[in-house]
Amino acid sequence: MEWHDGVPSQRGLAAMIQHSGQPPPSTPFTCGLITALRVHGAAGDDALGIGDVGPDVAALQRALQRCGFPSIVEDGDFGRRTATAVEQVQAVHRLPVTGRVDTRTAIALGLV
């Protein structure tokens, strides 16, 4: 498995899904309904990003863990590792790669 900044690389994640022995999900990284994420970041732009804290960030981190990012710690603090994992999910889903969780990214993660 290839790693980048403490999280699996896109190629590593694709290989993990392919060789897991289970059929791949219909949409990569969609792990089902985890919680109703209220996307309201501290910046006031309806997106979660670096520096945000609280239960919404913890829900995001749980979703990332379930989607193949075991190094993400569920501490409710949106840091660089969380942002890197979000960027990788966004790239796979062909969303704008911002590292911030807007509504489209939350949907891709199965949070809403």
Short mmCIF file of C-alpha atoms in Angstrom, two decimals:
data_model
loop_
_atom_site.label_atom_id
_atom_site.label_comp_id
_atom_site.label_asym_id
_atom_site.label_seq_id
_atom_site.Cartn_x
_atom_site.Cartn_y
_atom_site.Cartn_z
CA MET A 1 0.00 0.00 0.00
CA GLU A 2 1.29 3.43 -0.90
CA TRP A 3 0.99 6.15 1.75
CA HIS A 4 1.19 9.94 1.61
CA ASP A 5 1.30 12.13 4.71
CA GLY A 6 -0.06 9.35 6.92
CA VAL A 7 -2.98 8.33 4.70
CA PRO A 8 -3.25 5.84 1.84
CA SER A 9 -2.56 7.19 -1.65
CA GLN A 10 -5.26 7.01 -4.32
CA ARG A 11 -3.46 4.10 -5.99
CA GLY A 12 -3.10 2.36 -2.63
CA LEU A 13 -6.79 2.82 -1.87
CA ALA A 14 -7.82 1.52 -5.26
CA ALA A 15 -5.64 -1.56 -4.74
CA MET A 16 -7.07 -2.07 -1.26
CA ILE A 17 -10.62 -1.98 -2.60
CA GLN A 18 -9.73 -4.23 -5.53
CA HIS A 19 -7.95 -6.86 -3.39
CA SER A 20 -10.24 -6.79 -0.36
CA GLY A 21 -12.06 -9.91 -1.50
CA GLN A 22 -15.33 -8.03 -1.39
CA PRO A 23 -17.14 -6.44 -4.30
CA PRO A 24 -16.15 -2.78 -4.68
CA PRO A 25 -18.68 -0.23 -3.49
CA SER A 26 -20.86 1.27 -6.19
CA THR A 27 -19.21 4.60 -5.50
CA PRO A 28 -15.72 4.59 -3.97
CA PHE A 29 -15.59 5.88 -0.39
CA THR A 30 -19.37 5.89 0.06
CA CYS A 31 -19.68 4.15 3.39
CA GLY A 32 -23.37 4.61 4.02
CA LEU A 33 -25.24 6.97 6.28
CA ILE A 34 -23.10 7.82 9.27
CA THR A 35 -24.80 10.89 10.68
CA ALA A 36 -26.64 13.97 9.55
CA LEU A 37 -23.71 16.30 9.08
CA ARG A 38 -24.55 19.93 9.52
CA VAL A 39 -22.02 21.53 7.21
CA HIS A 40 -21.27 24.83 8.90
CA GLY A 41 -17.59 25.65 9.15
CA ALA A 42 -16.05 28.24 11.40
CA ALA A 43 -15.26 30.37 8.35
CA GLY A 44 -19.01 30.82 7.79
CA ASP A 45 -18.87 29.37 4.28
CA ASP A 46 -20.90 26.18 4.86
CA ALA A 47 -17.82 23.96 4.67
CA LEU A 48 -15.72 22.20 7.28
CA GLY A 49 -11.98 22.74 7.06
CA ILE A 50 -8.70 23.01 8.93
CA GLY A 51 -9.24 24.62 12.31
CA ASP A 52 -12.85 23.49 12.72
CA VAL A 53 -13.63 21.44 15.83
CA GLY A 54 -16.61 19.60 17.25
CA PRO A 55 -18.97 16.68 16.72
CA ASP A 56 -19.38 17.30 12.98
CA VAL A 57 -15.63 16.93 12.51
CA ALA A 58 -15.66 13.77 14.66
CA ALA A 59 -18.44 12.34 12.44
CA LEU A 60 -16.35 13.16 9.37
CA GLN A 61 -13.31 11.45 10.90
CA ARG A 62 -15.36 8.31 11.68
CA ALA A 63 -16.54 8.24 8.06
CA LEU A 64 -12.96 8.57 6.82
CA GLN A 65 -11.84 5.71 9.10
CA ARG A 66 -14.60 3.48 7.73
CA CYS A 67 -13.61 4.42 4.18
CA GLY A 68 -10.03 3.19 4.49
CA PHE A 69 -8.16 5.90 6.38
CA PRO A 70 -7.23 4.13 9.65
CA SER A 71 -4.63 6.73 10.59
CA ILE A 72 -7.31 9.40 11.01
CA VAL A 73 -7.82 9.96 14.72
CA GLU A 74 -11.37 10.74 15.84
CA ASP A 75 -10.59 13.75 18.00
CA GLY A 76 -13.04 16.28 16.56
CA ASP A 77 -10.20 18.53 15.41
CA PHE A 78 -9.92 19.10 11.64
CA GLY A 79 -6.17 19.06 10.99
CA ARG A 80 -3.81 18.45 8.06
CA ARG A 81 -4.24 14.65 8.01
CA THR A 82 -8.01 14.98 7.87
CA ALA A 83 -7.70 17.54 5.07
CA THR A 84 -5.35 15.25 3.10
CA ALA A 85 -7.80 12.35 3.38
CA VAL A 86 -10.66 14.62 2.29
CA GLU A 87 -8.59 15.76 -0.72
CA GLN A 88 -8.06 12.15 -1.77
CA VAL A 89 -11.78 11.38 -1.52
CA GLN A 90 -12.55 14.51 -3.54
CA ALA A 91 -10.07 13.50 -6.26
CA VAL A 92 -11.58 10.02 -6.57
CA HIS A 93 -15.08 11.51 -6.86
CA ARG A 94 -13.86 14.15 -9.33
CA LEU A 95 -14.92 16.96 -7.04
CA PRO A 96 -12.95 20.18 -6.65
CA VAL A 97 -9.94 19.22 -4.49
CA THR A 98 -10.10 21.76 -1.68
CA GLY A 99 -9.57 19.69 1.46
CA ARG A 100 -12.76 21.25 2.82
CA VAL A 101 -16.00 19.33 3.31
CA ASP A 102 -18.84 21.04 1.51
CA THR A 103 -22.23 19.46 0.84
CA ARG A 104 -21.04 17.56 -2.28
CA THR A 105 -18.09 16.07 -0.40
CA ALA A 106 -20.32 15.15 2.56
CA ILE A 107 -22.62 13.33 0.15
CA ALA A 108 -19.66 11.49 -1.43
CA LEU A 109 -18.65 10.32 2.05
CA GLY A 110 -22.18 9.15 2.82
CA LEU A 111 -22.58 11.67 5.62
CA VAL A 112 -25.86 13.12 4.35
#
